[in-house]
Amino acid sequence: MATQLDEIISLCKRRGFIFQSSEIYGGLSATYDYGPLGVELKRNVRDSWWRNMVYLNDNVVGIDAAILMHPTVWKASGHVDAFNDPLIDDKQSKNRYRADQLIEGYIAKLRKKGKDDKADAVYERLVEALNSEEMPAALYAIIQEEEIRSPDSGAFDWTEVRQFNLMFSTYVGPASDTENKVYLRPETAQGIFVNFHNVRETSRLQIPFGIAQIGKAFRNEIVARQFIFRTREFEQMEMQYFVKPGMQMEAYDKWKQLRWDWHVSNGVNPDKLRWHEHEKLAHYADAAVDVTYEFPFGWQEIEGIHSRTDFDLKSHQEYSGKKQEYFDQQENERYIPYVVETSVGLDRTILMLLFDAYRKEDVDGDSRVVLGFKPSIAPFKAAILPLVKKDGMPELARKIEADLKRHFNTFYDEKGAIGRRYRRMDEIGTPYCITIDGESLDDGSVTVRDRDSMNQERINKDRLSGYLLDRISQG
Ligand code: ATP
């Protein structure tokens, strides 16, 4: 049976991966804190992305732009005018829905009932409505004509559909007037676009080249749910790749492949990954595809790869009055580069990795929960476990721990039955358990238990760090 979301949420809280934000005050909805294990997992995934995008590509460099930006940035990017979700309220329950998602839910219900023809027809109308100039009215018309009822109250008593801007705003300085209004960035990409020339000039890069960034983004999502899948504060890992106009499809295909390979390299089961080609493209895009993952709540987007033409740089040129052109020395021509972007949510990637790694197994009449993380992303690479808390075993174990800690993160535990200590490590995904026993004191050997096979091997302590480093880098 598929792992349910509440099993993952409960494990995350129980073992210190992820907590509800401000929990002692009843929590703040759709906002989460990463605990001691979650922060390690997140850091490993973040480092893996950075290594993969920046260190392994000699024409990609990184930046870290501010969250607050000049408000005109968001005019130029289109977010002030168009970063909206269509909203509808159930007048009886007072609950708020995204009108397009309400219709999607209705379509899914039709399919479940075997009414595929009808579902196809409504879907076609939905796509048309989303592309229409009169999007709110067109969505409202579908809801009315299909008599779509509220999922919570069952009522058919809706407000009109209204557009709701997803950006959070605040004020700089003491005066809260419109002139001082700024936004919390809803994506990290714009920090890259506005630094295009700064980075190009200082790094002396020639096109094609990329700029990568990891950072927080904020969206006032109307319906935020499914744990860390959709939150109001989240982290994005984005890269903008600047190319000569006409070369974008080559870059798009290359990055599509590289991004897929990265997810698989983190241990994600490729059978649970799928491409989703966009049927409706944003007006400035000439290709767009999502990497989706099969969660228990359906196939959902993890990452978007978008060919964005010269839309962003052109728009910033227009709004700022500063030329955003590039002089191509080889071609002896001037142009505004085209952009292919890869944009992945760090928190969503974490949720995918948790689902993908989670398994329950029966072992000799006992059961165990395992997070089968790839060693490279596991919070701890090894646990150091003296068999008993006496006879010099803890002292030797501490020495071994000090040696291993120079290379990677380890966990020390000397309390309780060894079987129970193994289970605790399985549940947080620690790939190796090192046990120090009586024999270790005599001949310096220790046992290394493998989390997945549960096989144990005897290794001399002097060979231990090399042995583990070898395995961690392979697996
Ligand atoms: P969705 O359709 O799910 O709202 P999107 O198409 O708006 O996502 P993008 O703007 O392309 O998403 O953002 C790129 C990535 O950022 C997404 O693939 C996702 O992983 C992540 N992301 C976007 N919004 C959120 C959110 N509210 N919470 C967590 N991650 C998010």
Coordinates of C-alpha atoms and ligand atoms in Angstrom, one line a residue:
M1 CA 0.0 0.0 0.0
A2 CA 1.2 3.5 -0.8
T3 CA 2.7 5.4 2.1
Q4 CA 0.2 7.9 3.3
L5 CA 1.1 11.5 3.9
D6 CA 0.3 11.4 7.6
E7 CA 2.8 8.6 8.1
I8 CA 5.5 10.9 6.7
I9 CA 4.3 13.9 8.7
S10 CA 4.4 11.8 11.9
L11 CA 7.8 10.4 11.2
C12 CA 9.1 13.9 10.4
K13 CA 7.9 15.3 13.7
R14 CA 8.8 12.2 15.8
R15 CA 12.4 12.1 14.6
G16 CA 13.1 15.8 14.2
F17 CA 13.0 16.3 10.5
I18 CA 10.2 18.9 10.2
F19 CA 7.9 20.7 12.7
Q20 CA 4.9 23.0 12.2
S21 CA 6.1 26.6 12.5
S22 CA 5.3 28.3 15.9
E23 CA 3.7 25.1 17.1
I24 CA 3.3 26.2 20.7
Y25 CA 1.0 29.0 19.5
G26 CA -1.1 26.6 17.5
G27 CA 1.0 26.9 14.4
L28 CA 1.0 29.1 11.4
S29 CA -0.6 27.4 8.5
A30 CA 1.5 26.2 5.5
T31 CA 4.8 27.2 7.2
Y32 CA 7.3 24.7 8.5
D33 CA 10.5 24.6 10.4
Y34 CA 13.3 22.1 9.7
G35 CA 14.6 20.3 12.8
P36 CA 18.1 18.8 13.4
L37 CA 17.7 16.0 10.9
G38 CA 15.7 17.9 8.4
V39 CA 18.3 20.7 8.2
E40 CA 21.0 18.1 7.4
L41 CA 18.9 16.4 4.7
K42 CA 18.1 19.8 3.2
R43 CA 21.8 20.9 3.3
N44 CA 22.9 17.7 1.6
V45 CA 20.3 18.1 -1.2
R46 CA 21.2 21.8 -1.6
D47 CA 24.9 20.9 -1.8
S48 CA 24.2 18.2 -4.3
W49 CA 22.4 20.7 -6.5
W50 CA 25.1 23.3 -6.2
R51 CA 27.8 20.8 -7.0
N52 CA 25.9 19.5 -10.0
M53 CA 25.0 22.9 -11.4
V54 CA 27.9 25.1 -10.5
Y55 CA 31.0 23.0 -9.9
L56 CA 30.4 20.5 -12.6
N57 CA 29.7 23.0 -15.3
D58 CA 32.5 25.5 -15.9
N59 CA 30.2 28.0 -17.6
V60 CA 27.7 28.2 -14.6
V61 CA 28.4 30.5 -11.7
G62 CA 26.4 31.3 -8.6
I63 CA 24.9 34.4 -6.9
D64 CA 22.9 35.1 -3.7
A65 CA 20.6 38.1 -4.4
A66 CA 18.5 39.9 -1.8
I67 CA 14.9 38.8 -1.0
L68 CA 13.8 42.4 -1.2
M69 CA 14.2 44.1 -4.6
H70 CA 13.2 47.3 -6.3
P71 CA 9.4 47.2 -6.8
T72 CA 9.7 47.9 -10.5
V73 CA 11.4 44.5 -10.9
W74 CA 8.0 43.0 -10.3
K75 CA 6.3 45.3 -12.7
A76 CA 8.8 44.3 -15.4
S77 CA 8.5 40.6 -14.7
G78 CA 4.8 40.7 -14.9
H79 CA 4.2 39.7 -11.3
V80 CA 2.3 42.8 -10.2
D81 CA -0.2 42.5 -13.0
A82 CA -0.4 38.8 -13.7
F83 CA 0.8 36.7 -10.7
N84 CA -2.7 35.9 -9.7
D85 CA -4.8 32.9 -8.8
P86 CA -8.5 32.8 -9.6
L87 CA -10.4 32.7 -6.3
I88 CA -13.9 31.6 -5.4
D89 CA -15.6 31.5 -2.0
D90 CA -18.2 29.0 -0.7
K91 CA -20.6 31.5 0.9
Q92 CA -21.9 28.9 3.4
S93 CA -18.6 27.4 4.7
K94 CA -16.6 30.6 4.0
N95 CA -13.9 28.4 2.6
R96 CA -11.9 29.7 -0.3
Y97 CA -10.9 27.7 -3.4
R98 CA -8.9 28.1 -6.5
A99 CA -11.5 28.0 -9.2
D100 CA -9.3 26.1 -11.7
Q101 CA -8.5 23.5 -9.0
L102 CA -12.2 23.2 -8.2
I103 CA -13.0 22.3 -11.8
E104 CA -10.0 19.9 -11.9
G105 CA -11.5 18.1 -8.9
Y106 CA -14.8 17.9 -10.7
I107 CA -13.1 16.4 -13.8
A108 CA -11.3 13.8 -11.7
K109 CA -14.7 12.8 -10.2
L110 CA -16.2 12.4 -13.6
R111 CA -13.3 10.2 -14.7
K112 CA -13.7 8.1 -11.5
K113 CA -17.4 7.5 -12.5
G114 CA -16.3 6.4 -16.0
K115 CA -17.7 9.6 -17.7
D116 CA -14.6 10.2 -19.7
D117 CA -16.3 11.9 -22.7
K118 CA -17.9 14.5 -20.4
A119 CA -14.6 14.9 -18.5
D120 CA -12.7 15.5 -21.7
A121 CA -15.2 18.2 -22.7
V122 CA -15.0 20.0 -19.4
Y123 CA -11.2 19.8 -19.5
E124 CA -11.2 21.4 -23.0
R125 CA -13.3 24.2 -21.6
L126 CA -11.0 24.6 -18.7
V127 CA -7.9 25.0 -20.9
E128 CA -9.9 27.5 -23.0
A129 CA -11.0 29.5 -19.9
L130 CA -7.4 29.6 -18.6
N131 CA -6.2 31.0 -21.9
S132 CA -9.0 33.5 -22.1
E133 CA -8.7 37.2 -21.6
E134 CA -11.8 36.9 -19.4
M135 CA -10.4 34.1 -17.3
P136 CA -12.4 34.7 -14.0
A137 CA -15.7 35.0 -15.8
A138 CA -15.0 31.9 -18.0
L139 CA -14.1 29.8 -15.0
Y140 CA -17.2 31.0 -13.1
A141 CA -19.4 30.0 -16.1
I142 CA -18.1 26.5 -16.0
I143 CA -18.7 26.2 -12.3
Q144 CA -22.3 27.5 -12.8
E145 CA -23.2 25.4 -15.8
E146 CA -21.8 22.2 -14.4
E147 CA -23.3 23.0 -11.0
I148 CA -20.1 22.2 -9.3
R149 CA -20.6 21.9 -5.5
S150 CA -18.4 22.9 -2.7
P151 CA -16.2 19.9 -1.6
D152 CA -16.6 20.8 2.1
S153 CA -20.2 21.9 2.5
G154 CA -21.7 20.4 -0.6
A155 CA -23.4 23.7 -1.2
F156 CA -23.9 25.4 -4.6
D157 CA -23.6 28.9 -3.3
W158 CA -20.5 30.6 -4.7
T159 CA -19.2 34.2 -4.9
E160 CA -17.9 35.5 -8.2
V161 CA -14.4 34.4 -9.3
R162 CA -11.8 37.1 -8.4
Q163 CA -8.1 37.4 -9.2
F164 CA -5.9 37.3 -6.1
N165 CA -2.2 38.4 -6.3
L166 CA 0.1 35.9 -4.6
M167 CA 2.9 38.3 -3.7
F168 CA 3.4 39.3 0.0
S169 CA 4.1 43.0 0.3
T170 CA 5.7 45.1 3.1
Y171 CA 7.2 48.5 3.5
V172 CA 10.8 49.7 3.6
G173 CA 11.6 52.4 6.2
P174 CA 9.2 53.9 8.8
A175 CA 6.4 55.2 6.5
S176 CA 3.9 52.7 5.2
D177 CA 2.8 54.5 2.0
T178 CA 2.6 53.1 -1.5
E179 CA 6.0 54.7 -2.4
N180 CA 7.8 52.5 0.1
K181 CA 5.9 49.3 -0.8
V182 CA 8.2 46.4 -1.6
Y183 CA 7.5 42.7 -2.2
L184 CA 9.0 39.5 -0.8
R185 CA 10.3 37.8 -3.9
P186 CA 7.9 35.2 -5.3
E187 CA 10.7 33.5 -7.2
T188 CA 14.5 33.8 -7.1
A189 CA 14.9 34.1 -10.9
Q190 CA 14.5 37.9 -11.1
G191 CA 17.6 38.4 -8.9
I192 CA 19.5 36.6 -11.6
F193 CA 18.1 38.6 -14.5
V194 CA 18.8 42.0 -13.0
N195 CA 22.4 40.9 -12.3
F196 CA 23.0 39.6 -15.8
H197 CA 25.5 42.3 -16.7
N198 CA 27.2 42.4 -13.3
V199 CA 27.9 38.7 -13.4
R200 CA 28.9 38.6 -17.0
E201 CA 31.3 41.4 -16.7
T202 CA 32.9 40.3 -13.5
S203 CA 33.1 36.6 -14.4
R204 CA 34.2 37.3 -18.0
L205 CA 31.8 34.7 -19.3
Q206 CA 30.9 34.3 -22.9
I207 CA 27.5 33.1 -24.0
P208 CA 26.3 30.4 -23.5
F209 CA 26.6 30.6 -19.7
G210 CA 24.4 30.1 -16.7
I211 CA 23.8 31.8 -13.3
A212 CA 22.5 29.7 -10.4
Q213 CA 20.9 30.7 -7.2
I214 CA 19.4 29.0 -4.1
G215 CA 17.1 31.0 -1.8
K216 CA 13.8 31.6 -0.2
A217 CA 10.7 32.6 -2.1
F218 CA 7.3 33.6 -0.8
R219 CA 3.8 33.2 -2.2
N220 CA 0.6 33.8 -0.5
E221 CA -0.9 30.6 -1.7
I222 CA -4.7 30.4 -1.3
V223 CA -4.9 26.7 -0.9
A224 CA -1.6 25.6 0.7
R225 CA -1.7 22.0 1.7
Q226 CA 0.0 18.6 1.5
F227 CA 2.6 19.4 4.2
I228 CA 5.8 20.9 2.6
F229 CA 4.5 20.4 -0.9
R230 CA 2.9 23.8 -1.1
T231 CA 3.9 26.4 1.5
R232 CA 3.9 30.1 1.7
E233 CA 7.6 30.3 2.4
F234 CA 9.8 27.9 0.5
E235 CA 13.2 27.5 -1.1
Q236 CA 13.9 27.5 -4.8
M237 CA 17.0 26.3 -6.7
E238 CA 17.0 28.1 -10.0
M239 CA 19.4 28.5 -12.9
Q240 CA 19.1 30.8 -15.9
Y241 CA 21.1 29.8 -18.9
F242 CA 21.7 32.6 -21.4
V243 CA 22.1 31.5 -25.1
K244 CA 22.2 33.0 -28.5
P245 CA 18.7 33.4 -30.0
G246 CA 18.0 30.2 -32.0
M247 CA 20.1 28.0 -29.8
Q248 CA 17.5 27.7 -27.0
M249 CA 16.1 24.3 -28.0
E250 CA 19.5 22.7 -27.9
A251 CA 20.1 24.1 -24.4
Y252 CA 16.6 23.1 -23.4
D253 CA 17.1 19.5 -24.4
K254 CA 20.5 19.4 -22.7
W255 CA 19.2 20.8 -19.4
K256 CA 16.1 18.6 -19.5
Q257 CA 18.4 15.5 -19.5
L258 CA 20.8 16.9 -16.9
R259 CA 18.0 17.7 -14.5
W260 CA 16.3 14.3 -14.9
D261 CA 19.7 12.7 -14.2
W262 CA 20.2 14.8 -11.1
H263 CA 16.9 13.5 -9.5
V264 CA 17.9 10.0 -10.3
S265 CA 21.4 10.5 -9.0
N266 CA 19.9 11.4 -5.6
G267 CA 18.3 7.9 -5.5
V268 CA 14.8 8.7 -6.7
N269 CA 13.1 5.7 -8.4
P270 CA 12.9 6.7 -12.1
D271 CA 9.6 4.7 -12.5
K272 CA 8.0 7.3 -10.2
L273 CA 9.2 10.2 -12.3
R274 CA 7.5 11.4 -15.4
W275 CA 7.7 14.4 -17.8
H276 CA 4.6 16.6 -18.1
E277 CA 4.7 18.8 -21.2
H278 CA 2.8 22.1 -20.8
E279 CA -0.3 22.3 -23.0
K280 CA -0.7 25.9 -22.4
L281 CA 2.5 28.0 -22.6
A282 CA 2.9 31.4 -21.0
H283 CA 2.8 34.0 -23.8
Y284 CA 6.6 34.5 -23.6
A285 CA 7.7 30.8 -23.5
D286 CA 8.4 28.7 -26.5
A287 CA 8.7 25.4 -24.6
A288 CA 8.0 24.2 -21.1
V289 CA 8.1 20.9 -19.3
D290 CA 7.8 19.7 -15.7
V291 CA 9.5 16.9 -13.9
T292 CA 6.6 15.3 -12.0
Y293 CA 6.7 12.7 -9.2
E294 CA 4.0 10.2 -8.3
F295 CA 2.9 11.2 -4.7
P296 CA 0.0 9.3 -3.0
F297 CA -2.0 12.4 -3.9
G298 CA -1.2 12.1 -7.6
W299 CA 1.5 13.1 -10.1
Q300 CA 2.8 16.5 -9.1
E301 CA 5.3 19.0 -10.3
I302 CA 8.8 19.0 -8.7
E303 CA 10.7 21.1 -11.2
G304 CA 10.0 23.2 -14.3
I305 CA 12.3 23.6 -17.3
H306 CA 11.3 26.6 -19.3
S307 CA 12.5 28.2 -22.5
R308 CA 11.6 31.9 -21.8
T309 CA 12.9 33.6 -24.9
D310 CA 14.2 37.1 -24.3
F311 CA 11.1 38.1 -22.4
D312 CA 12.7 38.9 -19.1
L313 CA 15.9 40.8 -20.2
K314 CA 13.9 42.7 -22.8
S315 CA 11.4 43.8 -20.2
H316 CA 14.0 44.8 -17.7
Q317 CA 15.7 46.8 -20.5
E318 CA 12.4 48.6 -21.2
Y319 CA 11.6 49.3 -17.5
S320 CA 15.1 50.2 -16.3
G321 CA 16.2 52.0 -19.5
K322 CA 19.5 50.1 -19.2
K323 CA 20.6 48.0 -22.2
Q324 CA 20.5 44.3 -21.6
E325 CA 22.2 43.4 -24.8
Y326 CA 25.2 41.1 -25.3
F327 CA 27.9 41.7 -27.8
D328 CA 28.9 38.4 -29.4
Q329 CA 32.5 38.6 -30.4
Q330 CA 32.5 35.5 -32.4
E331 CA 29.5 36.4 -34.4
N332 CA 30.3 40.1 -34.3
E333 CA 26.7 40.9 -33.5
R334 CA 24.6 42.4 -30.6
Y335 CA 21.5 40.7 -29.2
I336 CA 19.4 40.2 -26.1
P337 CA 20.1 36.6 -25.1
Y338 CA 17.4 34.0 -24.9
V339 CA 17.0 32.1 -21.6
V340 CA 16.4 28.5 -20.6
E341 CA 15.6 28.1 -16.9
T342 CA 15.6 25.2 -14.6
S343 CA 13.6 25.8 -11.4
V344 CA 13.2 23.3 -8.7
G345 CA 11.6 23.6 -5.2
L346 CA 14.0 22.4 -2.5
D347 CA 11.1 21.6 0.0
R348 CA 9.2 19.7 -2.7
T349 CA 12.3 17.7 -3.5
I350 CA 12.7 16.9 0.2
L351 CA 9.1 15.6 0.3
M352 CA 9.7 13.5 -2.8
L353 CA 12.9 12.0 -1.3
L354 CA 11.1 11.2 2.0
F355 CA 8.3 9.4 0.1
D356 CA 10.7 7.6 -2.2
A357 CA 12.9 6.4 0.7
Y358 CA 10.2 5.3 3.1
R359 CA 9.4 1.6 3.5
K360 CA 8.1 -0.7 6.1
E361 CA 9.5 -4.2 6.3
D362 CA 9.0 -7.4 8.2
V363 CA 12.2 -8.8 9.6
D364 CA 12.2 -12.1 11.5
G365 CA 8.7 -11.5 12.8
D366 CA 9.5 -8.0 13.8
S367 CA 8.8 -4.9 11.7
R368 CA 11.0 -2.0 10.9
V369 CA 10.6 1.4 9.2
V370 CA 13.4 2.4 6.9
L371 CA 14.3 5.6 5.2
G372 CA 16.4 4.1 2.4
F373 CA 18.2 7.4 1.5
K374 CA 21.2 7.3 -0.7
P375 CA 24.2 7.7 1.7
S376 CA 25.2 11.0 0.1
I377 CA 21.9 12.7 1.2
A378 CA 21.4 10.9 4.5
P379 CA 21.5 13.2 7.6
F380 CA 24.1 10.9 9.3
K381 CA 26.4 8.7 7.3
A382 CA 27.3 6.4 10.2
A383 CA 26.2 5.7 13.8
I384 CA 28.8 4.7 16.4
L385 CA 27.4 2.2 18.9
P386 CA 29.5 0.7 21.7
L387 CA 27.8 -2.7 22.5
V388 CA 27.8 -2.0 26.2
K389 CA 28.4 1.1 28.3
K390 CA 31.5 -0.3 30.1
D391 CA 34.8 -2.2 29.7
G392 CA 36.4 0.5 27.7
M393 CA 34.0 0.2 24.8
P394 CA 32.7 3.8 25.0
E395 CA 36.2 5.2 25.1
L396 CA 37.3 3.3 22.0
A397 CA 34.0 4.3 20.3
R398 CA 34.6 7.9 21.0
K399 CA 38.0 7.7 19.4
I400 CA 36.6 6.1 16.3
E401 CA 33.9 8.8 16.3
A402 CA 36.4 11.6 16.5
D403 CA 38.2 10.1 13.5
L404 CA 35.1 9.7 11.4
K405 CA 33.7 13.1 12.3
R406 CA 36.6 14.7 10.4
H407 CA 35.0 13.3 7.2
F408 CA 31.3 13.3 7.6
N409 CA 28.4 13.6 10.0
T410 CA 28.0 10.8 12.6
F411 CA 25.8 9.9 15.5
Y412 CA 26.9 8.4 18.8
D413 CA 24.5 6.3 20.9
E414 CA 25.4 4.0 23.8
K415 CA 22.0 3.5 25.4
G416 CA 19.6 0.6 25.1
A417 CA 19.5 -2.8 23.4
I418 CA 21.6 -2.8 20.2
G419 CA 18.6 -4.1 18.1
R420 CA 16.6 -1.1 19.1
R421 CA 19.5 1.3 18.4
Y422 CA 19.7 -0.2 14.8
R423 CA 16.0 0.3 14.3
R424 CA 16.3 3.9 15.3
M425 CA 19.0 4.4 12.8
D426 CA 17.0 2.6 10.1
E427 CA 14.1 5.0 10.7
I428 CA 16.2 8.1 10.1
G429 CA 18.1 6.6 7.1
T430 CA 21.6 6.2 8.6
P431 CA 23.3 3.9 6.0
Y432 CA 25.9 2.4 8.3
C433 CA 26.1 1.3 12.0
I434 CA 29.5 0.7 13.6
T435 CA 29.4 -1.5 16.6
I436 CA 32.3 -1.7 19.0
D437 CA 32.4 -4.9 21.1
G438 CA 34.7 -7.0 23.2
E439 CA 36.6 -8.2 20.2
S440 CA 37.2 -4.6 19.1
L441 CA 39.3 -4.1 22.3
D442 CA 41.4 -7.2 21.6
D443 CA 42.1 -6.8 17.9
G444 CA 40.8 -3.4 16.8
S445 CA 38.1 -4.8 14.6
V446 CA 34.5 -3.4 14.5
T447 CA 31.3 -4.5 12.8
V448 CA 29.8 -2.4 10.0
R449 CA 26.1 -3.1 9.6
D450 CA 24.5 -2.1 6.3
R451 CA 21.1 -0.5 6.7
D452 CA 19.5 -2.1 3.6
S453 CA 20.9 -5.6 3.6
M454 CA 21.4 -5.7 7.4
N455 CA 24.6 -7.7 6.6
Q456 CA 27.5 -7.2 9.0
E457 CA 31.1 -7.1 8.1
R458 CA 34.2 -7.0 10.4
I459 CA 36.6 -4.3 9.5
N460 CA 39.7 -3.1 11.2
K461 CA 39.2 0.4 12.8
D462 CA 42.2 1.8 10.9
R463 CA 40.6 1.0 7.6
L464 CA 37.1 2.2 8.6
S465 CA 37.1 5.8 7.3
G466 CA 38.5 4.8 3.9
Y467 CA 36.0 1.9 3.7
L468 CA 33.0 4.1 4.5
L469 CA 34.1 7.0 2.3
D470 CA 34.4 4.6 -0.6
R471 CA 30.9 3.3 0.0
I472 CA 29.3 6.7 0.6
S473 CA 30.8 8.2 -2.6
Q474 CA 29.6 5.1 -4.7
G475 CA 26.2 4.8 -3.3
Ligands
ATP1 P1 2.5 25.1 -8.9 O1 1.8 25.0 -10.3 O2 2.7 23.8 -8.2 O3 2.0 26.2 -8.1 P2 4.4 26.7 -10.3 O4 4.3 26.2 -11.7 O5 3.8 28.0 -9.9 O6 4.0 25.5 -9.2 P3 7.1 27.6 -10.5 O7 6.7 29.0 -10.4 O8 7.5 27.1 -11.9 O9 6.0 26.7 -9.9 O10 8.2 27.3 -9.4 C1 9.2 26.4 -9.6 C2 9.3 25.4 -8.5 O11 9.2 26.0 -7.2 C3 8.1 24.4 -8.5 O12 8.3 23.3 -9.5 C4 8.0 23.9 -7.1 O13 9.0 22.9 -6.9 C5 8.5 25.1 -6.3 N1 7.3 25.8 -5.7 C6 6.5 26.7 -6.3 N2 5.6 27.1 -5.5 C7 5.8 26.5 -4.3 C8 5.1 26.5 -3.0 N3 4.1 27.3 -2.8 N4 5.6 25.7 -2.1 C9 6.7 24.9 -2.3 N5 7.3 24.8 -3.5 C10 6.9 25.6 -4.5

